[in-house]
Structure formats: structure tokens, C-alpha cells
Amino acid sequence: MASIQVASALHAAVNFGQYPYAGFLPNRPTISRRFMPEEGTPEYEELKSNPEKAFLKTIIAQLQTLLGISFIEILCRHSSDEVYLGQRHS
């Protein structure tokens, strides 16, 4: 029984805390199309001269972003009939 309570609390702590950070995709993009450029490459020069353009080439498409945010929203949502550990039905 104790392992179920520990696993449930750990799951809740990890799962419900994702949305405030990962719900804003620039904080944690679900995928990146490019690695960070190495110094001395043309990609690095582009990053230095126009960081916004380099960033936009890196992030994923709008539909993929919407799917990622929707998935995080669903995972972080609390159930309407949720009963927390140590709480009893009235």
C-alpha cells in the first residue's frame, strides 16, 4: 500500500507541475529541428546576426505546437471527482 501512495504522490508531483512551465512552448519546445550551432559555422553567424530568424527555423510547425500544448493540458488537468490521498468522501 505504501508503494502505491508514494507512486501516486510522485506521479501527481511530476505530472501536475508540468503545465506552468511547459504550457508556454518557448520554455520547453516539444521538438527542435536543429542543434545549437557551433562557433565558426554559417548557422552560428546567422544566430548572432538575426537570432529571431534562427529561432523560427528551429521551432516546430503551428499544428505540432497545438498538439503538444493540448497533450500537456490534458495530462495536467485535475479530474472533477478526484480524491486526494488522505482525503475522505464526505
Coordinates of C-alpha atoms in Angstrom, one line a residue:
M1 CA 0.0 0.0 0.0
A2 CA 2.8 2.4 0.9
S3 CA 4.4 2.0 -2.6
I4 CA 1.1 2.9 -4.2
Q5 CA 0.8 6.1 -2.1
V6 CA 4.4 7.0 -2.9
A7 CA 4.0 6.3 -6.6
S8 CA 0.7 8.3 -6.7
A9 CA 2.2 11.3 -4.9
L10 CA 5.3 11.2 -7.2
H11 CA 3.1 10.9 -10.3
A12 CA 1.0 13.9 -9.2
A13 CA 4.0 16.0 -8.3
V14 CA 5.6 15.4 -11.6
N15 CA 2.5 15.5 -13.8
F16 CA 0.6 18.5 -12.4
G17 CA 3.6 20.7 -12.2
Q18 CA 4.3 20.5 -15.9
Y19 CA 1.7 23.0 -17.2
P20 CA 3.0 26.2 -15.7
Y21 CA 6.4 25.6 -17.2
A22 CA 5.8 23.5 -20.3
G23 CA 2.5 25.2 -21.3
F24 CA 4.4 28.1 -22.7
L25 CA 6.3 26.4 -25.6
P26 CA 9.3 28.7 -25.9
N27 CA 10.2 27.5 -22.4
R28 CA 10.2 23.9 -23.4
P29 CA 9.6 23.1 -27.1
T30 CA 8.4 19.5 -27.7
I31 CA 10.9 19.1 -30.6
S32 CA 13.7 21.1 -32.2
R33 CA 14.5 20.9 -35.9
R34 CA 18.2 22.0 -35.4
F35 CA 21.0 21.6 -33.0
M36 CA 22.6 24.6 -31.4
P37 CA 25.1 25.9 -34.0
E38 CA 28.8 25.6 -33.3
E39 CA 31.0 28.6 -33.3
G40 CA 32.5 29.4 -36.7
T41 CA 29.7 27.9 -38.8
P42 CA 27.3 29.9 -41.0
E43 CA 24.4 28.9 -38.8
Y44 CA 26.3 30.5 -35.8
E45 CA 26.8 33.7 -37.7
E46 CA 23.1 33.7 -38.6
L47 CA 22.2 33.2 -34.9
K48 CA 24.5 36.2 -33.9
S49 CA 23.2 38.5 -36.6
N50 CA 19.5 37.6 -36.6
P51 CA 18.5 35.4 -33.5
E52 CA 14.8 35.7 -34.2
K53 CA 15.1 34.2 -37.7
A54 CA 17.4 31.4 -36.4
F55 CA 14.8 30.6 -33.6
L56 CA 11.9 30.5 -36.1
K57 CA 13.9 28.0 -38.2
T58 CA 14.3 25.8 -35.1
I59 CA 10.8 25.6 -33.7
I60 CA 8.1 23.2 -35.0
A61 CA 5.1 24.0 -37.1
Q62 CA 1.9 25.5 -35.6
L63 CA -0.2 22.3 -35.8
Q64 CA 2.5 20.3 -34.0
T65 CA 2.7 23.0 -31.3
L66 CA -1.0 23.0 -30.8
L67 CA -1.0 19.2 -30.4
G68 CA 1.9 19.4 -27.9
I69 CA 0.1 22.1 -25.8
S70 CA -3.2 20.1 -25.9
F71 CA -1.4 17.0 -24.7
I72 CA 0.2 18.8 -21.8
E73 CA -3.1 20.4 -21.0
I74 CA -4.9 17.1 -20.9
L75 CA -2.1 15.5 -18.7
C76 CA -2.2 18.3 -16.2
R77 CA -5.9 18.6 -15.8
H78 CA -7.4 17.6 -12.5
S79 CA -10.4 15.3 -12.6
S80 CA -13.7 16.7 -11.2
D81 CA -14.2 13.7 -9.0
E82 CA -10.6 13.5 -7.8
V83 CA -9.9 12.4 -4.2
Y84 CA -6.5 13.3 -2.8
L85 CA -4.5 10.9 -0.6
G86 CA -5.6 11.2 3.0
Q87 CA -8.9 12.8 2.0
R88 CA -12.2 11.0 2.5
H89 CA -15.5 11.3 0.8
S90 CA -18.0 13.3 2.9

